[in-house]
Coordinates of C-alpha atoms in Angstrom, one line a residue:
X1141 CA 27.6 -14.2 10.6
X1142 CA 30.6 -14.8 13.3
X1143 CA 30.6 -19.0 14.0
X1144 CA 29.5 -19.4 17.1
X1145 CA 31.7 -20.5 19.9
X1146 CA 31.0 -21.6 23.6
X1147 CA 32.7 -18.0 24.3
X1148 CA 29.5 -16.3 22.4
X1149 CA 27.4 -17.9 24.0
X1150 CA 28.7 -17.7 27.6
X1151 CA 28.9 -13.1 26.9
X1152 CA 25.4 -13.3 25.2
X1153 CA 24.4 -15.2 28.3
X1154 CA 25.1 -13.1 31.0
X1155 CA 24.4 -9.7 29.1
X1156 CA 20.8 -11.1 28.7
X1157 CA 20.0 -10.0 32.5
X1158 CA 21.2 -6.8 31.7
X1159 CA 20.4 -5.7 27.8
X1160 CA 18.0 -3.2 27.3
X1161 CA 16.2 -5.7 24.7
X1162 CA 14.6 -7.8 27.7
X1163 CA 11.7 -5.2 27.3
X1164 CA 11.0 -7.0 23.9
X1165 CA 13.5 -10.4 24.4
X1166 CA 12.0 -13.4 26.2
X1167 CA 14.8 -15.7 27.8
X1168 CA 14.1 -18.9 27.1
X1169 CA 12.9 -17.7 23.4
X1170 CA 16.4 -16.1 23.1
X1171 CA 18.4 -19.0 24.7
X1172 CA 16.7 -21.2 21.9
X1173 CA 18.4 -18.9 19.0
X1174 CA 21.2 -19.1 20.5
X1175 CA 21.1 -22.9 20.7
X1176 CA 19.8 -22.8 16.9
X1177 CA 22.8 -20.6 16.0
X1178 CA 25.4 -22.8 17.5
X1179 CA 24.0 -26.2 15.9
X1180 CA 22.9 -28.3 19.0
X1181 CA 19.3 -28.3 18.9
X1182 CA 19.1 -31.4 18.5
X1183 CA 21.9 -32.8 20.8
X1184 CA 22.9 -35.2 18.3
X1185 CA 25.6 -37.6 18.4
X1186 CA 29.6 -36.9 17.4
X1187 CA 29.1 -36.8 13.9
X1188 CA 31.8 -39.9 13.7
X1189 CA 29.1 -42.2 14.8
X1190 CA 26.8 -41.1 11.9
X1191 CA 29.4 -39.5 9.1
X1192 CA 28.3 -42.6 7.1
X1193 CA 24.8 -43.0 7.6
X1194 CA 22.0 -41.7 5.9
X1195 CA 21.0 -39.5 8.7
X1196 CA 24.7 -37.4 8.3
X1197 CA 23.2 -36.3 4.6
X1198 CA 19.6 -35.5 5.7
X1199 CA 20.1 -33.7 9.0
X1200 CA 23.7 -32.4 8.3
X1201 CA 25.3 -29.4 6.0
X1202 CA 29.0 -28.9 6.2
X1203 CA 28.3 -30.2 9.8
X1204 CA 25.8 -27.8 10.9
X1205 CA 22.5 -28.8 11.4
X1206 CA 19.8 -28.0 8.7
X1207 CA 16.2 -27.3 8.3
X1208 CA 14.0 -30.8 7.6
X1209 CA 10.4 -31.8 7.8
X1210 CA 9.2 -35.2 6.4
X1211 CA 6.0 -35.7 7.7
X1212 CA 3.7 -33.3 9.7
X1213 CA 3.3 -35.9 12.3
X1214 CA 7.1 -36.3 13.3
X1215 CA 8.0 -34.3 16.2
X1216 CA 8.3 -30.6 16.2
X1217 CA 11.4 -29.3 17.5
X1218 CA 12.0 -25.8 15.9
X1219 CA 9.3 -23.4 15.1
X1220 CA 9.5 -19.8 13.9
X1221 CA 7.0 -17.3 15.1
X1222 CA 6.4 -14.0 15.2
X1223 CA 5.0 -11.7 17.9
X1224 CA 2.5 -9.7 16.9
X1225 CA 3.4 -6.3 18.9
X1226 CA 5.2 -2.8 17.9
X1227 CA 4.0 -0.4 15.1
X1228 CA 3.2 -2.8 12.4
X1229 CA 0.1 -4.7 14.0
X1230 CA -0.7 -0.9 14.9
X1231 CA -0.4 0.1 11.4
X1232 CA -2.6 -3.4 10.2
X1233 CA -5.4 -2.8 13.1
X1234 CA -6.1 0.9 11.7
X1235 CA -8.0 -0.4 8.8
X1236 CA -8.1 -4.7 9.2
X1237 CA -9.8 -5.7 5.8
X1238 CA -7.6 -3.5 3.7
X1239 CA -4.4 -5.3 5.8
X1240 CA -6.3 -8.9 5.0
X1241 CA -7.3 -9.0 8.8
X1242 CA -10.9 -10.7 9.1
X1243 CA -12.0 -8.7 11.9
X1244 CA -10.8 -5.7 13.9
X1245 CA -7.7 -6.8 16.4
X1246 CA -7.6 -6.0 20.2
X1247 CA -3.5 -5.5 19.8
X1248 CA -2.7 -6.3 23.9
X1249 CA -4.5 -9.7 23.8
X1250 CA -3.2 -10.9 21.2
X1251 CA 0.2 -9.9 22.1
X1252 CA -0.8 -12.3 25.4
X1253 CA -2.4 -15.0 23.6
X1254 CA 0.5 -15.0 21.2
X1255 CA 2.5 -15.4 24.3
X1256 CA 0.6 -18.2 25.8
X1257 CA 0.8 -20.2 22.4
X1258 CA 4.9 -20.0 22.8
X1259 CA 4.6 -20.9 26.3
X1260 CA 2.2 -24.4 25.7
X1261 CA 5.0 -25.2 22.3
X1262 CA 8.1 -24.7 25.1
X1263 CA 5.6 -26.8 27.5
X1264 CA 6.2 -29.6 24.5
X1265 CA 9.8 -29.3 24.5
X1266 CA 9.8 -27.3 21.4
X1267 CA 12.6 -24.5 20.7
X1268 CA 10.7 -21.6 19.6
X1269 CA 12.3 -18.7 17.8
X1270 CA 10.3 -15.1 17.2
X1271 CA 11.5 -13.6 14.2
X1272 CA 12.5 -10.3 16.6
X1273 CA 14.5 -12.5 18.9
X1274 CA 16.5 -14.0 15.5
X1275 CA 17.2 -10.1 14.1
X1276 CA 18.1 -8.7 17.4
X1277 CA 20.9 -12.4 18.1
X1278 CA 24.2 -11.1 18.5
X1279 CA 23.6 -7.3 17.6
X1280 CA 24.6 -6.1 20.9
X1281 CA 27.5 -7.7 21.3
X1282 CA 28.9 -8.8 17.8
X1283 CA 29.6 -5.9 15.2
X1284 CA 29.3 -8.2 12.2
X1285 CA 25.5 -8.9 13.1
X1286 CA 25.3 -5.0 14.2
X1287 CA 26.8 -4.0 10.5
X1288 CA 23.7 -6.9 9.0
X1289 CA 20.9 -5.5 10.8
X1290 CA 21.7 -1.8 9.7
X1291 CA 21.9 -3.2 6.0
X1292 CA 18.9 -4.9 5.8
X1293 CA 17.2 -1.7 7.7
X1294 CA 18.9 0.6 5.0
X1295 CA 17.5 -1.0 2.5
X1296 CA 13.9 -1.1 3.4
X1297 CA 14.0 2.8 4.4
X1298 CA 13.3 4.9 1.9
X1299 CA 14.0 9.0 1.3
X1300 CA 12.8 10.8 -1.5
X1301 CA 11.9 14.2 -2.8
X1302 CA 8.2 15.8 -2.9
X1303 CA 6.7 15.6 -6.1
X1304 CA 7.0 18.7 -8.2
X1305 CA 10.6 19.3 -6.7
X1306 CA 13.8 18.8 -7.9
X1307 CA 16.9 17.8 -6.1
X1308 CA 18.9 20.7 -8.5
X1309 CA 16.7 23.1 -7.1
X1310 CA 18.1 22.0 -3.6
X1311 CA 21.3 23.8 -1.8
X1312 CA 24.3 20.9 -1.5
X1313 CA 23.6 21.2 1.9
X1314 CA 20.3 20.0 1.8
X1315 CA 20.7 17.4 -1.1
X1316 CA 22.9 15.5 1.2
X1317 CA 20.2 14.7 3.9
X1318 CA 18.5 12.5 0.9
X1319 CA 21.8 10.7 0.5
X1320 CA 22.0 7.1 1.3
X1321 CA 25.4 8.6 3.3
X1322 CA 23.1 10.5 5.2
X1323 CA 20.6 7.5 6.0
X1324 CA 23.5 5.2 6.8
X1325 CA 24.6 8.2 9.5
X1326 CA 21.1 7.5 10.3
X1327 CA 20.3 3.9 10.9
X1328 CA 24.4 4.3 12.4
X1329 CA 23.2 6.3 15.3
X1330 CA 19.6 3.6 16.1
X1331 CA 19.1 1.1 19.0
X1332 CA 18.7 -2.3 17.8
X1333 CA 14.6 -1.7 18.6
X1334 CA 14.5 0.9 16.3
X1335 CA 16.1 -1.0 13.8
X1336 CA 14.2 -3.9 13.9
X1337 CA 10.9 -2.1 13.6
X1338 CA 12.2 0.1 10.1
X1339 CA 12.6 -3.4 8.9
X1340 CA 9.4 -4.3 9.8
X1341 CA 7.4 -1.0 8.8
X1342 CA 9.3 -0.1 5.3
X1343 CA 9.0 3.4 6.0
X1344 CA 9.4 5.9 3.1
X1345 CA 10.6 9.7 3.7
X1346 CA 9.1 12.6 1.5
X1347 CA 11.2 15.5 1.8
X1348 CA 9.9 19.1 0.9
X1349 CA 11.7 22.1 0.9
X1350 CA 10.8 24.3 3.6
X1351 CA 13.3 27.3 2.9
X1352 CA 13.2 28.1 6.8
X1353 CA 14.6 26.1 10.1
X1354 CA 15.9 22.9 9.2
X1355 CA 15.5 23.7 5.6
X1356 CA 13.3 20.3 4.6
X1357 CA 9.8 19.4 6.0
X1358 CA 9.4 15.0 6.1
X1359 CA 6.6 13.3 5.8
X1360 CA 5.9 9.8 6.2
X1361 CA 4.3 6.7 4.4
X1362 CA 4.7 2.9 5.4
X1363 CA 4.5 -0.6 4.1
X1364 CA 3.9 -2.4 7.2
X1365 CA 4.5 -6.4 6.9
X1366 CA 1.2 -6.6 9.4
X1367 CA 0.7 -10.2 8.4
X1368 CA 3.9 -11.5 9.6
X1369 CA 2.3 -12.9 12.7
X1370 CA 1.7 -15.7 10.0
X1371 CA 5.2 -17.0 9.6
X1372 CA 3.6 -20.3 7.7
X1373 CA 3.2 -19.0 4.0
X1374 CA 6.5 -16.9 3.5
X1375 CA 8.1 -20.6 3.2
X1376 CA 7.5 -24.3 3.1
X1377 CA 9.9 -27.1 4.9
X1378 CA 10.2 -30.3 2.8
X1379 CA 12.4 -33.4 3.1
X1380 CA 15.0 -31.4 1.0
X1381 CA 14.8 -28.4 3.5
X1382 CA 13.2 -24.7 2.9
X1383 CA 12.0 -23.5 -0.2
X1384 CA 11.2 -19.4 0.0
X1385 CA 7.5 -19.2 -1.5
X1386 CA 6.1 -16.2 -3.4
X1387 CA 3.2 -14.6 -1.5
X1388 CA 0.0 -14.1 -3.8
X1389 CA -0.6 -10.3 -2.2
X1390 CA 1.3 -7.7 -3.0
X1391 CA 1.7 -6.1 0.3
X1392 CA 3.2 -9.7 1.7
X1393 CA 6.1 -10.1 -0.6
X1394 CA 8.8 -8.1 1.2
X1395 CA 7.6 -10.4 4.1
X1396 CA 10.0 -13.4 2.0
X1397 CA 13.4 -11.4 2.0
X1398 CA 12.7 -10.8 5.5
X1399 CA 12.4 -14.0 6.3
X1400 CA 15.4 -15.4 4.4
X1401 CA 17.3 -13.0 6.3
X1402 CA 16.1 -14.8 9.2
X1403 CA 17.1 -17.9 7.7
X1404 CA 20.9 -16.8 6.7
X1405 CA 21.4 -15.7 10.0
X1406 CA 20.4 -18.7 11.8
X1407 CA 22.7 -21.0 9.4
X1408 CA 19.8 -22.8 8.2
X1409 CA 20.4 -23.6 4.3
X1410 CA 17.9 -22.3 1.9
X1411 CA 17.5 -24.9 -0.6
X1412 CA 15.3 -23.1 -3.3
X1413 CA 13.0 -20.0 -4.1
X1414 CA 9.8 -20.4 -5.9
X1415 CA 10.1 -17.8 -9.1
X1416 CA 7.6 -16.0 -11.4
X1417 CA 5.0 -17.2 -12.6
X1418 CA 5.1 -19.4 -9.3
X1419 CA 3.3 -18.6 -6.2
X1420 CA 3.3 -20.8 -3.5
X1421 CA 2.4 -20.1 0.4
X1422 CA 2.9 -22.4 3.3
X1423 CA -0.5 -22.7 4.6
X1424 CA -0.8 -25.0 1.4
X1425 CA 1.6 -27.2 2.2
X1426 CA 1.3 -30.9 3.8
X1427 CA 4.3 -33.0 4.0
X1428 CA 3.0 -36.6 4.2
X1429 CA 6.6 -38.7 4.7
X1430 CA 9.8 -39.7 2.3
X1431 CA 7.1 -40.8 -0.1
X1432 CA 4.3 -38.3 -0.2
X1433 CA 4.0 -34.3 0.1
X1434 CA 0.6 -32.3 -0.9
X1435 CA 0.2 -28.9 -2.3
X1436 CA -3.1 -27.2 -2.4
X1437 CA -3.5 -24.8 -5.5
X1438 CA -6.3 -22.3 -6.0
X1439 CA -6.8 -19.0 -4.0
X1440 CA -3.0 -18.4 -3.2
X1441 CA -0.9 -21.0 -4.6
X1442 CA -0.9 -22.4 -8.2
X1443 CA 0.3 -25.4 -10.4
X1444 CA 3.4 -23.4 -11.5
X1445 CA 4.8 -23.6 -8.3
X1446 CA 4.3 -27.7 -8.0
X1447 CA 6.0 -27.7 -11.3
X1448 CA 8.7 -25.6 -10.2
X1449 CA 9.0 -28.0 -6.5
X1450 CA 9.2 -30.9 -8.8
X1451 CA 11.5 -29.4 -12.1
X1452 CA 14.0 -28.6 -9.2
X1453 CA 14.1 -31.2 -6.8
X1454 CA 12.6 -29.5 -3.9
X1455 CA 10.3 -31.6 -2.6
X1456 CA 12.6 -35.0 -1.9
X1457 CA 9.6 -36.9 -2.2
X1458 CA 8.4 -40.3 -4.4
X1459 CA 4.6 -38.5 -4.9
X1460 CA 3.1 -34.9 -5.1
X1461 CA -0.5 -34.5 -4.4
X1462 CA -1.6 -31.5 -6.3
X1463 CA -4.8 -30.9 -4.1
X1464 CA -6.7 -28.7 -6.5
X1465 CA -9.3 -26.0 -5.6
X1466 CA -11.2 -25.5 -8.6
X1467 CA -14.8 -24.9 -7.5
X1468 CA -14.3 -23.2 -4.2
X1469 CA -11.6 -20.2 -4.0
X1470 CA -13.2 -18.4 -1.1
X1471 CA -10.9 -16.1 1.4
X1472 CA -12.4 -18.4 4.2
X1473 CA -10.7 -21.9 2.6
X1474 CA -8.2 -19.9 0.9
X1475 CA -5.3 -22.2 2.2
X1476 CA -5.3 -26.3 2.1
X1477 CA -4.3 -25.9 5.7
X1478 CA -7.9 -24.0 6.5
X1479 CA -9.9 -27.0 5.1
X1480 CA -7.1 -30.3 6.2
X1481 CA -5.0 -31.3 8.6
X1482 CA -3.1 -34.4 9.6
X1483 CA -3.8 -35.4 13.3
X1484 CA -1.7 -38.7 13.2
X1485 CA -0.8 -41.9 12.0
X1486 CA -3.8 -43.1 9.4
X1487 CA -5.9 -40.3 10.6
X1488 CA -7.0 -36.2 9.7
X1489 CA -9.2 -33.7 9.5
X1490 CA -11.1 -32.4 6.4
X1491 CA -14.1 -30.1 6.0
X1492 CA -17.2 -32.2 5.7
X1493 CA -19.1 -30.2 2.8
X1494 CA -15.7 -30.5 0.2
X1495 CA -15.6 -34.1 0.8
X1496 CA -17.6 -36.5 -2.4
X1497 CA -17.9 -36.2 -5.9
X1498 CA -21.0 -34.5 -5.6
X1499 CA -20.0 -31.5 -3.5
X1500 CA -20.2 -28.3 -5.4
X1501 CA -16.6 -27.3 -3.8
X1502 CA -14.5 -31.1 -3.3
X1503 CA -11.4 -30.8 -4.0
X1504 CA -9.4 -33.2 -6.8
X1505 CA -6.0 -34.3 -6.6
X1506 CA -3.7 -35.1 -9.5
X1507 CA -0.9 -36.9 -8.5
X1508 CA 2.5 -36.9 -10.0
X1509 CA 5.2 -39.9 -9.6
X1510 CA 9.4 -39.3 -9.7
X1511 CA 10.7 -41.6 -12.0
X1512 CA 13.8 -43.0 -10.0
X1513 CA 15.9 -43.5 -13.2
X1514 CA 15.2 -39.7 -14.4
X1515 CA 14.7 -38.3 -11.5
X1516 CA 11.4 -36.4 -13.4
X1517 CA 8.1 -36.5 -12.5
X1518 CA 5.1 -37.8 -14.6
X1519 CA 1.3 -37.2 -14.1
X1520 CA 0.0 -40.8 -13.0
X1521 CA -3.4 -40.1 -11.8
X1522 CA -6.1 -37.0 -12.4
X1523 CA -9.2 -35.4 -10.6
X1524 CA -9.3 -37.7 -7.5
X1525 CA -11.7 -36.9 -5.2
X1526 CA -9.7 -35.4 -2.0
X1527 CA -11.0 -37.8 0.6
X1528 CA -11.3 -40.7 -1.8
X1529 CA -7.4 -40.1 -2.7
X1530 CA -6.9 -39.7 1.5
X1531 CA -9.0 -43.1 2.3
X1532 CA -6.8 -44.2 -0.7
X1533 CA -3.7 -43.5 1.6
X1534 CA -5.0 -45.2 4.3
X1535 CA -6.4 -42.5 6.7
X1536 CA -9.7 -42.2 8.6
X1537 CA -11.2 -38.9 8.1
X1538 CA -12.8 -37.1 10.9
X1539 CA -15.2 -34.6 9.2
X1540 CA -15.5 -31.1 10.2
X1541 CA -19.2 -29.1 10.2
X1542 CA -18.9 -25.9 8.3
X1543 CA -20.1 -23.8 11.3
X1544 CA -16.5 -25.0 13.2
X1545 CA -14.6 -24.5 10.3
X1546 CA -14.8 -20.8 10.1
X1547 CA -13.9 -20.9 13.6
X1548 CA -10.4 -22.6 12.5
X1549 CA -11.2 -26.1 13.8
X1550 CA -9.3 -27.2 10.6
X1551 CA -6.6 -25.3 11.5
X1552 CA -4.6 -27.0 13.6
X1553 CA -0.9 -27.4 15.4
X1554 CA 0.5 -31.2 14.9
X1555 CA 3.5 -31.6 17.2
X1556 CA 3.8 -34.9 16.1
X1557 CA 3.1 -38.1 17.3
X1558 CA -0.6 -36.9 18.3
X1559 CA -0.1 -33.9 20.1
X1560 CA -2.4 -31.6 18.5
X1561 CA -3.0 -28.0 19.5
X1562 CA -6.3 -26.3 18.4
X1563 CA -8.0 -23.4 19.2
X1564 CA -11.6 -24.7 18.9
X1565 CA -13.0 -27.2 21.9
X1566 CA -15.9 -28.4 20.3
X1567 CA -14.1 -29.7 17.5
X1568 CA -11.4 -30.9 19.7
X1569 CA -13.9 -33.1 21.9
X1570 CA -15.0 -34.7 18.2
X1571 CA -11.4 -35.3 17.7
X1572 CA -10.8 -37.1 20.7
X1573 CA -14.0 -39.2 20.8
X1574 CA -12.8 -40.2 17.5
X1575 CA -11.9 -44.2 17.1
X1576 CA -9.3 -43.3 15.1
X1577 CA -7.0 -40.6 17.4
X1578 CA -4.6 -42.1 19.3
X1579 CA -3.2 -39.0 20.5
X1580 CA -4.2 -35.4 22.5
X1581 CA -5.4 -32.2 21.9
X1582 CA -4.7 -29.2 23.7
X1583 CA -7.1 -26.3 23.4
X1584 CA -6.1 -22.6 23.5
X1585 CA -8.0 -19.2 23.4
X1586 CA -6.0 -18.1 20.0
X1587 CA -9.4 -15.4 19.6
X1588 CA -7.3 -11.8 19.0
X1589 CA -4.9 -13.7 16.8
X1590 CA -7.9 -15.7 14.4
X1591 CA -8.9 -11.8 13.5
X1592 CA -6.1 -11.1 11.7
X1593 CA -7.4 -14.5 8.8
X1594 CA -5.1 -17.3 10.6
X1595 CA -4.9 -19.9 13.2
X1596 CA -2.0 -21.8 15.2
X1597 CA -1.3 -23.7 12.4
X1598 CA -0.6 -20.2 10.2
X1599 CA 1.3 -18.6 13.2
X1600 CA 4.0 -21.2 13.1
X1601 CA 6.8 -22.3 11.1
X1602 CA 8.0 -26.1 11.5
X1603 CA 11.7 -25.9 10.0
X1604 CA 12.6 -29.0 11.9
X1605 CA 11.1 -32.5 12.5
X1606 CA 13.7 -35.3 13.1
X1607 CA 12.7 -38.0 10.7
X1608 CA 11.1 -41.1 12.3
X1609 CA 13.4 -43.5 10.5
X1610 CA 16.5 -41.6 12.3
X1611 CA 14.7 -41.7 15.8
X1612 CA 14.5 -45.2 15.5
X1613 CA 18.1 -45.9 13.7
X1614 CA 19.5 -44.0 16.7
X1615 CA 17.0 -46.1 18.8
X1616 CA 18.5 -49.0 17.7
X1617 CA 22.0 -48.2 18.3
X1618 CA 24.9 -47.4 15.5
X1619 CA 28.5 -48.8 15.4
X1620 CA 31.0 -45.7 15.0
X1621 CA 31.1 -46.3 10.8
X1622 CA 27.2 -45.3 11.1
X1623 CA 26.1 -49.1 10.4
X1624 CA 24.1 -51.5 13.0

């Protein structure tokens, strides 16, 4: 990708009011790419003023800003979504269980509602990115991220021959149109729109020889990545920066390349995948501070995974919480994120009928400690009840009724520092009336988008929260060799 320059920008912003993407581009959503792209989200400080603190190594690579997220109450300032719109929610609404949908999807409201939930996290001050807006950055007007987006299209289109023919049979003439030379001419000739949406369907071509008119008759199969709406599980954010998980269903795994594409072009550092026999999805992810992160295994993710995180130095964290689901393992809890959530300092949310020993589905957490001379980690504790180990930590526990559960009162959007966004009001009011909130919470109609088996929380990738400690270092005012 071309570095970015105050030129860039200044083109890209004035061809916005006359691209043909506005159909599909929303300004401010595009304006916040570019802002991503060229390093300033944060308005930080001149990098002399910091080069030798603390906050130059977590927040800085090669002096662009990375991707960082400590603790899920620090404030949210860039989150990754994804519209759902365009030919793959289509393709996923023709038959929603086999697409892992939960109910049949009205397409147009959740398009709206989608568009409501950017507008209340831009309301917050947060930058938010749609994964279109981040493919289409710069195609128009750079050829570098032009030549990109026809690669990664190229390679998720497909041609091949009918069964039961043989490309010898063909003339030359005709073995040529299922050339990749022929597909590049192809994808050459597209508008960005059209590109973007072969990356998101992962069409496949079947030629068969016609011997009349154009010689070949196509038709057409498709591997639509209809679950991308939930840009939480291709990826988690740690304290070290973003790990690329491994999706549990096989018709979500291209959704991780896709993403990391995303990820490369934005100039946020990936700092590790998750490999075979791993899996390991974001809804199961918690980060809990510098010394605490927890990982639910079960349904989607599993233990190979946490030992991978840890084996590699991924997490950046003192403690892991391996919150296990050994009882349970139903579609409707399938994530940690569908049962948990932190609301604020001291306090969450947890499902009331996992929480006690005697629940026939609680949850038990084994907890692992980093040894700081070896940098490994050891198993300290094993099968701790999951709200004795969060009482443990010091949190009140607001419990959640299994009726508001399945309507993804668990599920929940932590801004940080309180400001909570949740798409269930009854569960909201309890939240609120609750001695131990200290913050908000901000109720939208998120109705279309729960049918498709996700909430806010699932529609959004956090890939940066400013650590607390830094807030308050910068709070406290730095000489220009980074001390006090």
């Amino acid at each position: 990708m071309d570095p970015p320059s105050t030129t860039i920008a200044a083109s890209m912003q004035a061809a916005m009011e006359e691209n043909p993407l506005d159909r599909f581009r929303h300004s401010r959503s595009f304006n916040d790419v570019m802002a991503v792209d060229a390093g300033h989200a944060l308005h930080p400080p001149p990098l002399k003023k910091i080069r030798k603190s603390a906050m130059s190594e977590a927040l800085f690579t090669n002096g662009r800003l990375k991707a960082v997220q400590e603790d899920e109450n620090e404030v949210a300032e860039v989150v990754i979504v994804c519209e759902p719109e365009g030919a793959t929610l289509m393709m996923g609404g023709l038959h929603p269980r086999g697409s892992l949908y939960e109910r049949p999807v009205n397409i147009d409201t959740a398009k709206a509602q989608h568009a409501g939930f950017r507008e209340v996290l831009r309301a917050q001050g947060v930058r938010v990115l749609t994964v279109r807006e981040i493919l289409a950055f710069g195609v128009e007007e750079r050829m570098g991220a032009r030549v990109e987006l026809e690669e990664l299209a190229a390679g998720t289109l497909t041609y091949k021959l009918a069964d039961g023919h043989k490309e010898a049979d063909l003339t030359e003439a005709d073995r040529h149109y299922l050339s990749n030379a022929y597909k590049r001419e192809v994808v050459g000739a597209m508008s960005t729109s059209q590109l973007i949406e072969i990356c998101l369907i992962n069409p496949t071509v079947t030629l068969l020889p016609s011997y009349r008119d154009t010689g070949l008759t196509a038709s057409y199969t498709f591997e639509p990545l209809s679950n991308l709406v939930y840009t939480r599980d291709q990826q988690v954010t740690t304290c070290k920066g973003i790990v690329m998980g491994r999706l549990r269903s096989a018709q979500r795994q291209k959704e991780v390349e896709l993403m990391s594409y995303c990820f490369r072009k934005l100039g946020l550092p990936i700092a590790g995948r998750i490999a075979e026999p791993g899996f390991l999805e974001g809804g199961d992810f918690f980060p809990m501070g510098q010394d605490l992160a927890l990982v639910g295994v079960g349904l989607r993710s599993n233990v190979e995974a946490c030992q991978q995180l840890m084996d590699r130095d991924l997490l950046g964290t003192r403690r892991l919480g391996v919150v296990r689901d050994d009882f349970d393992r139903d579609q409707d809890r399938m994530h940690l994120d569908c049962v948990f959530s932190v609301l604020g300092e001291g306090c969450c949310i947890m499902l009331e009928t996992i929480m006690g020993e005697a629940s026939a589905t609680r949850r038990l957490v084994d907890e692992y400690v980093r040894d700081d001379t070896t940098g490994k980690y050891s198993l300290a504790r094993e099968g701790v009840e999951f709200s004795a180990f969060m009482r443990g930590e010091g949190y009140a526990i607001i419990p959640i009724k299994h009726e508001h559960q399945l309507a993804y009162a668990c599920n929940v959007l932590n801004l940080g520092k309180g400001r909570i966004i949740s798409v269930h009001a009854p569960s909201a009011r309890q939240i609120v009336q609750h001695p131990a909130f200290k913050g908000d919470v901000q109720v939208i109609d998120f109705s279309s988008v729960t049918s498709m088996y996700g909430s806010v929380h699932c529609a959004s990738q956090v890939v940066r929260r400013v650590p607390r400690r830094f807030v308050q270092e910068q709070q406290n005012g730095m000489s220009d060799d980074g001390t006090n």
